[in-house]
């Protein structure tokens, strides 16, 4: 078979008749084909790099968001779930007992916080299964751990403010330990504390005045 790229009289006739493309067109076609091959290779590399990047991002998100709920444990699970929880992982443990209303309220709040902060490990345990003879007067108790070490502890109902405790109150309290990064701009109890302080300041002069009147 005759080479269509050869410079022959017959090929020249075929080119003039439009049967064969011009010599210049053939060169351009070859160049375009080469460029297309190069583009395809670069495109494939870019797609593969993007795929690997997205896969890495997905794995990182999956790792960070592997919780999202409060895990119930017993004493035999403590070492595995708390001490060996993982490097750089915050663990929040609630010791509670059935029948104590404030414990039930905190469990409810922790369920919401676990969904909001899925990169933090929230766990709960009946107190005496983790610490034998742990006194009920110390309940509820929350321990905050990092790398197996206690970073903060909240013991007894007074620390939590009793049944008036809101989820935002608990979120702020836990954020002060460093365990969670809250989006709250200030302590939810601050306006109440400010109002009480203002009330005390306003009433103090009145008491002094009334004392003077009584002395007269």
PDB file of C-alpha atoms in Angstrom:
ATOM      1  CA  UNK A   1       0.000   0.000   0.000  1.00  0.00           C
ATOM      2  CA  UNK A   2       1.329   3.412  -0.975  1.00  0.00           C
ATOM      3  CA  UNK A   3       2.272   5.796   1.821  1.00  0.00           C
ATOM      4  CA  UNK A   4      -0.169   8.779   1.708  1.00  0.00           C
ATOM      5  CA  UNK A   5       2.557  10.983   3.193  1.00  0.00           C
ATOM      6  CA  UNK A   6       5.044  10.233   0.438  1.00  0.00           C
ATOM      7  CA  UNK A   7       5.881  13.031  -1.994  1.00  0.00           C
ATOM      8  CA  UNK A   8       4.819  11.303  -5.214  1.00  0.00           C
ATOM      9  CA  UNK A   9       3.102  12.571  -8.339  1.00  0.00           C
ATOM     10  CA  UNK A  10       0.183  10.279  -7.681  1.00  0.00           C
ATOM     11  CA  UNK A  11      -0.269  11.581  -4.126  1.00  0.00           C
ATOM     12  CA  UNK A  12      -0.114  15.145  -5.424  1.00  0.00           C
ATOM     13  CA  UNK A  13      -2.949  14.383  -7.865  1.00  0.00           C
ATOM     14  CA  UNK A  14      -4.996  12.826  -5.059  1.00  0.00           C
ATOM     15  CA  UNK A  15      -4.405  15.887  -2.868  1.00  0.00           C
ATOM     16  CA  UNK A  16      -5.513  18.234  -5.664  1.00  0.00           C
ATOM     17  CA  UNK A  17      -8.684  16.187  -6.093  1.00  0.00           C
ATOM     18  CA  UNK A  18      -9.305  16.400  -2.320  1.00  0.00           C
ATOM     19  CA  UNK A  19      -9.023  12.663  -1.925  1.00  0.00           C
ATOM     20  CA  UNK A  20      -5.963  12.997   0.328  1.00  0.00           C
ATOM     21  CA  UNK A  21      -5.509  15.883   2.787  1.00  0.00           C
ATOM     22  CA  UNK A  22      -2.710  18.307   2.079  1.00  0.00           C
ATOM     23  CA  UNK A  23       0.734  17.574   3.445  1.00  0.00           C
ATOM     24  CA  UNK A  24       0.368  20.461   5.850  1.00  0.00           C
ATOM     25  CA  UNK A  25      -2.949  19.132   7.110  1.00  0.00           C
ATOM     26  CA  UNK A  26      -1.448  15.736   7.797  1.00  0.00           C
ATOM     27  CA  UNK A  27       1.332  17.277   9.888  1.00  0.00           C
ATOM     28  CA  UNK A  28      -1.191  19.354  11.778  1.00  0.00           C
ATOM     29  CA  UNK A  29      -3.344  16.308  12.421  1.00  0.00           C
ATOM     30  CA  UNK A  30      -0.366  14.382  13.772  1.00  0.00           C
ATOM     31  CA  UNK A  31       0.560  17.307  16.014  1.00  0.00           C
ATOM     32  CA  UNK A  32      -2.998  17.629  17.272  1.00  0.00           C
ATOM     33  CA  UNK A  33      -3.112  13.912  17.987  1.00  0.00           C
ATOM     34  CA  UNK A  34       0.100  14.154  20.000  1.00  0.00           C
ATOM     35  CA  UNK A  35      -1.217  17.177  21.925  1.00  0.00           C
ATOM     36  CA  UNK A  36      -4.462  15.361  22.583  1.00  0.00           C
ATOM     37  CA  UNK A  37      -2.559  12.383  23.962  1.00  0.00           C
ATOM     38  CA  UNK A  38      -0.564  14.707  26.222  1.00  0.00           C
ATOM     39  CA  UNK A  39      -3.742  16.463  27.340  1.00  0.00           C
ATOM     40  CA  UNK A  40      -5.419  13.158  28.102  1.00  0.00           C
ATOM     41  CA  UNK A  41      -2.459  12.067  30.224  1.00  0.00           C
ATOM     42  CA  UNK A  42      -2.417  15.371  32.130  1.00  0.00           C
ATOM     43  CA  UNK A  43      -6.173  15.232  32.527  1.00  0.00           C
ATOM     44  CA  UNK A  44      -5.997  11.721  33.908  1.00  0.00           C
ATOM     45  CA  UNK A  45      -3.273  12.745  36.344  1.00  0.00           C
ATOM     46  CA  UNK A  46      -5.344  15.728  37.504  1.00  0.00           C
ATOM     47  CA  UNK A  47      -8.420  13.555  37.960  1.00  0.00           C
ATOM     48  CA  UNK A  48      -6.426  10.978  39.916  1.00  0.00           C
ATOM     49  CA  UNK A  49      -4.905  13.674  42.149  1.00  0.00           C
ATOM     50  CA  UNK A  50      -8.363  15.130  42.799  1.00  0.00           C
ATOM     51  CA  UNK A  51      -9.733  11.685  43.595  1.00  0.00           C
ATOM     52  CA  UNK A  52      -6.922  10.996  46.062  1.00  0.00           C
ATOM     53  CA  UNK A  53      -7.452  14.395  47.686  1.00  0.00           C
ATOM     54  CA  UNK A  54     -11.187  13.819  48.090  1.00  0.00           C
ATOM     55  CA  UNK A  55     -10.532  10.338  49.471  1.00  0.00           C
ATOM     56  CA  UNK A  56      -8.109  11.743  52.057  1.00  0.00           C
ATOM     57  CA  UNK A  57     -10.633  14.425  53.054  1.00  0.00           C
ATOM     58  CA  UNK A  58     -13.368  11.820  53.366  1.00  0.00           C
ATOM     59  CA  UNK A  59     -11.184   9.593  55.556  1.00  0.00           C
ATOM     60  CA  UNK A  60     -10.270  12.549  57.787  1.00  0.00           C
ATOM     61  CA  UNK A  61     -13.926  13.533  58.159  1.00  0.00           C
ATOM     62  CA  UNK A  62     -14.906   9.931  58.818  1.00  0.00           C
ATOM     63  CA  UNK A  63     -12.258   9.651  61.510  1.00  0.00           C
ATOM     64  CA  UNK A  64     -13.330  12.885  63.207  1.00  0.00           C
ATOM     65  CA  UNK A  65     -17.037  12.145  62.952  1.00  0.00           C
ATOM     66  CA  UNK A  66     -16.990   8.561  64.163  1.00  0.00           C
ATOM     67  CA  UNK A  67     -18.989   9.214  67.340  1.00  0.00           C
ATOM     68  CA  UNK A  68     -22.099  11.425  67.445  1.00  0.00           C
ATOM     69  CA  UNK A  69     -23.861   9.581  70.259  1.00  0.00           C
ATOM     70  CA  UNK A  70     -23.367   8.773  73.937  1.00  0.00           C
ATOM     71  CA  UNK A  71     -21.844   5.333  74.474  1.00  0.00           C
ATOM     72  CA  UNK A  72     -22.901   3.316  77.535  1.00  0.00           C
ATOM     73  CA  UNK A  73     -20.030   1.459  79.226  1.00  0.00           C
ATOM     74  CA  UNK A  74     -19.350  -0.538  82.378  1.00  0.00           C
ATOM     75  CA  UNK A  75     -16.265  -0.850  84.548  1.00  0.00           C
ATOM     76  CA  UNK A  76     -14.698  -3.567  82.405  1.00  0.00           C
ATOM     77  CA  UNK A  77     -14.804  -1.242  79.386  1.00  0.00           C
ATOM     78  CA  UNK A  78     -13.137   1.689  81.168  1.00  0.00           C
ATOM     79  CA  UNK A  79      -9.524   1.041  80.176  1.00  0.00           C
ATOM     80  CA  UNK A  80     -10.349   0.408  76.531  1.00  0.00           C
ATOM     81  CA  UNK A  81     -12.867   3.238  76.120  1.00  0.00           C
ATOM     82  CA  UNK A  82     -11.149   5.892  78.263  1.00  0.00           C
ATOM     83  CA  UNK A  83      -7.485   5.177  79.006  1.00  0.00           C
ATOM     84  CA  UNK A  84      -6.802   3.746  75.545  1.00  0.00           C
ATOM     85  CA  UNK A  85      -9.346   5.870  73.675  1.00  0.00           C
ATOM     86  CA  UNK A  86      -6.740   7.320  71.321  1.00  0.00           C
ATOM     87  CA  UNK A  87      -4.075   9.980  71.089  1.00  0.00           C
ATOM     88  CA  UNK A  88      -5.414  13.537  71.037  1.00  0.00           C
ATOM     89  CA  UNK A  89      -8.989  12.366  71.643  1.00  0.00           C
ATOM     90  CA  UNK A  90     -11.160  14.125  74.215  1.00  0.00           C
ATOM     91  CA  UNK A  91     -13.375  11.838  76.286  1.00  0.00           C
ATOM     92  CA  UNK A  92     -16.276  13.046  78.440  1.00  0.00           C
ATOM     93  CA  UNK A  93     -17.510  10.485  80.985  1.00  0.00           C
ATOM     94  CA  UNK A  94     -20.761  10.952  82.917  1.00  0.00           C
ATOM     95  CA  UNK A  95     -21.194   8.859  86.059  1.00  0.00           C
ATOM     96  CA  UNK A  96     -24.880   8.595  86.903  1.00  0.00           C
ATOM     97  CA  UNK A  97     -27.594   6.504  88.496  1.00  0.00           C
ATOM     98  CA  UNK A  98     -31.142   5.755  87.473  1.00  0.00           C
ATOM     99  CA  UNK A  99     -33.757   7.655  89.461  1.00  0.00           C
ATOM    100  CA  UNK A 100     -31.709  10.834  89.945  1.00  0.00           C
ATOM    101  CA  UNK A 101     -33.485  13.570  87.921  1.00  0.00           C
ATOM    102  CA  UNK A 102     -30.392  15.720  87.354  1.00  0.00           C
ATOM    103  CA  UNK A 103     -28.494  12.704  86.011  1.00  0.00           C
ATOM    104  CA  UNK A 104     -31.325  12.067  83.547  1.00  0.00           C
ATOM    105  CA  UNK A 105     -31.274  15.731  82.498  1.00  0.00           C
ATOM    106  CA  UNK A 106     -27.515  15.670  81.904  1.00  0.00           C
ATOM    107  CA  UNK A 107     -27.793  12.464  79.872  1.00  0.00           C
ATOM    108  CA  UNK A 108     -30.367  14.228  77.714  1.00  0.00           C
ATOM    109  CA  UNK A 109     -28.104  17.265  77.241  1.00  0.00           C
ATOM    110  CA  UNK A 110     -25.087  15.069  76.471  1.00  0.00           C
ATOM    111  CA  UNK A 111     -27.013  13.302  73.695  1.00  0.00           C
ATOM    112  CA  UNK A 112     -27.508  16.662  71.981  1.00  0.00           C
ATOM    113  CA  UNK A 113     -23.887  17.697  72.532  1.00  0.00           C
ATOM    114  CA  UNK A 114     -22.631  14.367  71.168  1.00  0.00           C
ATOM    115  CA  UNK A 115     -24.441  15.075  67.896  1.00  0.00           C
ATOM    116  CA  UNK A 116     -23.104  18.638  67.814  1.00  0.00           C
ATOM    117  CA  UNK A 117     -19.506  17.600  68.540  1.00  0.00           C
ATOM    118  CA  UNK A 118     -19.024  14.204  66.816  1.00  0.00           C
ATOM    119  CA  UNK A 119     -15.231  14.421  67.136  1.00  0.00           C
ATOM    120  CA  UNK A 120     -15.521  14.172  70.950  1.00  0.00           C
ATOM    121  CA  UNK A 121     -16.185  10.836  72.616  1.00  0.00           C
ATOM    122  CA  UNK A 122     -19.146  11.056  75.008  1.00  0.00           C
ATOM    123  CA  UNK A 123     -19.690   8.085  77.308  1.00  0.00           C
ATOM    124  CA  UNK A 124     -21.814   7.353  80.363  1.00  0.00           C
ATOM    125  CA  UNK A 125     -21.730   4.690  83.031  1.00  0.00           C
ATOM    126  CA  UNK A 126     -23.658   3.793  86.156  1.00  0.00           C
ATOM    127  CA  UNK A 127     -21.355   5.120  88.862  1.00  0.00           C
ATOM    128  CA  UNK A 128     -20.880   1.959  90.917  1.00  0.00           C
ATOM    129  CA  UNK A 129     -19.952  -0.133  87.864  1.00  0.00           C
ATOM    130  CA  UNK A 130     -16.880   2.067  87.365  1.00  0.00           C
ATOM    131  CA  UNK A 131     -16.107   3.061  90.964  1.00  0.00           C
ATOM    132  CA  UNK A 132     -17.385   0.611  93.613  1.00  0.00           C
ATOM    133  CA  UNK A 133     -19.273   2.300  96.485  1.00  0.00           C
ATOM    134  CA  UNK A 134     -19.180   5.678  94.757  1.00  0.00           C
ATOM    135  CA  UNK A 135     -21.493   7.884  96.886  1.00  0.00           C
ATOM    136  CA  UNK A 136     -24.762   9.034  95.374  1.00  0.00           C
ATOM    137  CA  UNK A 137     -24.248  12.493  96.893  1.00  0.00           C
ATOM    138  CA  UNK A 138     -21.461  13.022  94.327  1.00  0.00           C
ATOM    139  CA  UNK A 139     -23.827  12.449  91.420  1.00  0.00           C
ATOM    140  CA  UNK A 140     -23.962  13.572  88.778  1.00  0.00           C
ATOM    141  CA  UNK A 141     -20.214  13.484  88.110  1.00  0.00           C
ATOM    142  CA  UNK A 142     -18.487  14.337  84.850  1.00  0.00           C
ATOM    143  CA  UNK A 143     -14.821  13.573  84.186  1.00  0.00           C
ATOM    144  CA  UNK A 144     -13.060  15.077  81.163  1.00  0.00           C
ATOM    145  CA  UNK A 145     -10.065  13.159  79.780  1.00  0.00           C
ATOM    146  CA  UNK A 146      -7.369  13.762  77.181  1.00  0.00           C
ATOM    147  CA  UNK A 147      -4.868  11.015  76.355  1.00  0.00           C
ATOM    148  CA  UNK A 148      -6.134   9.086  79.390  1.00  0.00           C
ATOM    149  CA  UNK A 149      -5.462  11.931  81.848  1.00  0.00           C
ATOM    150  CA  UNK A 150      -8.174  13.807  83.751  1.00  0.00           C
ATOM    151  CA  UNK A 151      -8.274  17.428  82.586  1.00  0.00           C
ATOM    152  CA  UNK A 152     -11.406  18.531  84.463  1.00  0.00           C
ATOM    153  CA  UNK A 153     -14.004  17.140  86.861  1.00  0.00           C
ATOM    154  CA  UNK A 154     -17.463  18.300  87.864  1.00  0.00           C
ATOM    155  CA  UNK A 155     -18.802  16.602  90.981  1.00  0.00           C
ATOM    156  CA  UNK A 156     -22.205  16.942  92.608  1.00  0.00           C
ATOM    157  CA  UNK A 157     -25.462  18.750  91.851  1.00  0.00           C
ATOM    158  CA  UNK A 158     -24.341  22.193  93.081  1.00  0.00           C
ATOM    159  CA  UNK A 159     -21.599  22.379  90.447  1.00  0.00           C
ATOM    160  CA  UNK A 160     -24.224  22.019  87.724  1.00  0.00           C
ATOM    161  CA  UNK A 161     -26.708  24.469  89.240  1.00  0.00           C
ATOM    162  CA  UNK A 162     -29.419  21.901  89.833  1.00  0.00           C
ATOM    163  CA  UNK A 163     -32.360  21.244  87.532  1.00  0.00           C
ATOM    164  CA  UNK A 164     -32.109  24.710  85.978  1.00  0.00           C
ATOM    165  CA  UNK A 165     -29.116  23.470  83.965  1.00  0.00           C
ATOM    166  CA  UNK A 166     -29.601  24.045  80.226  1.00  0.00           C
ATOM    167  CA  UNK A 167     -27.737  22.385  77.391  1.00  0.00           C
ATOM    168  CA  UNK A 168     -25.971  25.676  76.653  1.00  0.00           C
ATOM    169  CA  UNK A 169     -24.886  25.890  80.302  1.00  0.00           C
ATOM    170  CA  UNK A 170     -23.362  22.426  80.089  1.00  0.00           C
ATOM    171  CA  UNK A 171     -21.766  23.165  76.716  1.00  0.00           C
ATOM    172  CA  UNK A 172     -20.103  26.291  78.116  1.00  0.00           C
ATOM    173  CA  UNK A 173     -18.879  24.424  81.201  1.00  0.00           C
ATOM    174  CA  UNK A 174     -17.323  21.669  79.075  1.00  0.00           C
ATOM    175  CA  UNK A 175     -15.801  24.197  76.674  1.00  0.00           C
ATOM    176  CA  UNK A 176     -13.935  25.789  79.583  1.00  0.00           C
ATOM    177  CA  UNK A 177     -12.146  22.465  80.064  1.00  0.00           C
ATOM    178  CA  UNK A 178     -10.984  22.583  76.435  1.00  0.00           C
ATOM    179  CA  UNK A 179     -12.853  19.446  75.421  1.00  0.00           C
ATOM    180  CA  UNK A 180     -15.183  21.145  72.932  1.00  0.00           C
ATOM    181  CA  UNK A 181     -14.990  24.278  70.797  1.00  0.00           C
ATOM    182  CA  UNK A 182     -18.259  26.062  71.466  1.00  0.00           C
ATOM    183  CA  UNK A 183     -19.852  28.629  69.174  1.00  0.00           C
ATOM    184  CA  UNK A 184     -21.397  30.354  72.202  1.00  0.00           C
ATOM    185  CA  UNK A 185     -19.998  33.861  72.557  1.00  0.00           C
ATOM    186  CA  UNK A 186     -20.419  34.128  76.320  1.00  0.00           C
ATOM    187  CA  UNK A 187     -21.452  32.200  79.403  1.00  0.00           C
ATOM    188  CA  UNK A 188     -25.255  31.694  79.129  1.00  0.00           C
ATOM    189  CA  UNK A 189     -25.552  32.334  82.874  1.00  0.00           C
ATOM    190  CA  UNK A 190     -23.717  35.673  82.666  1.00  0.00           C
ATOM    191  CA  UNK A 191     -26.831  37.853  82.069  1.00  0.00           C
ATOM    192  CA  UNK A 192     -28.513  36.236  85.085  1.00  0.00           C
ATOM    193  CA  UNK A 193     -25.413  36.679  87.234  1.00  0.00           C
ATOM    194  CA  UNK A 194     -25.101  40.308  86.117  1.00  0.00           C
ATOM    195  CA  UNK A 195     -28.764  40.952  86.946  1.00  0.00           C
ATOM    196  CA  UNK A 196     -28.384  39.407  90.406  1.00  0.00           C
ATOM    197  CA  UNK A 197     -25.223  41.408  91.075  1.00  0.00           C
ATOM    198  CA  UNK A 198     -26.933  44.606  89.938  1.00  0.00           C
ATOM    199  CA  UNK A 199     -29.898  43.860  92.184  1.00  0.00           C
ATOM    200  CA  UNK A 200     -27.610  43.355  95.175  1.00  0.00           C
ATOM    201  CA  UNK A 201     -25.779  46.610  94.481  1.00  0.00           C
ATOM    202  CA  UNK A 202     -29.022  48.579  94.160  1.00  0.00           C
ATOM    203  CA  UNK A 203     -30.520  47.157  97.330  1.00  0.00           C
ATOM    204  CA  UNK A 204     -27.415  47.680  99.491  1.00  0.00           C
ATOM    205  CA  UNK A 205     -27.811  51.507  99.962  1.00  0.00           C
ATOM    206  CA  UNK A 206     -31.503  51.051 100.734  1.00  0.00           C
ATOM    207  CA  UNK A 207     -30.660  48.677 103.545  1.00  0.00           C
ATOM    208  CA  UNK A 208     -28.123  51.082 104.958  1.00  0.00           C
ATOM    209  CA  UNK A 209     -30.690  53.918 104.773  1.00  0.00           C
ATOM    210  CA  UNK A 210     -33.368  51.910 106.521  1.00  0.00           C
ATOM    211  CA  UNK A 211     -30.896  50.936 109.251  1.00  0.00           C
ATOM    212  CA  UNK A 212     -30.191  54.630 109.891  1.00  0.00           C
ATOM    213  CA  UNK A 213     -33.892  55.417 110.119  1.00  0.00           C
ATOM    214  CA  UNK A 214     -34.379  52.659 112.649  1.00  0.00           C
ATOM    215  CA  UNK A 215     -31.516  54.006 114.766  1.00  0.00           C
ATOM    216  CA  UNK A 216     -33.144  57.479 114.792  1.00  0.00           C
TER     217      UNK A 216
END
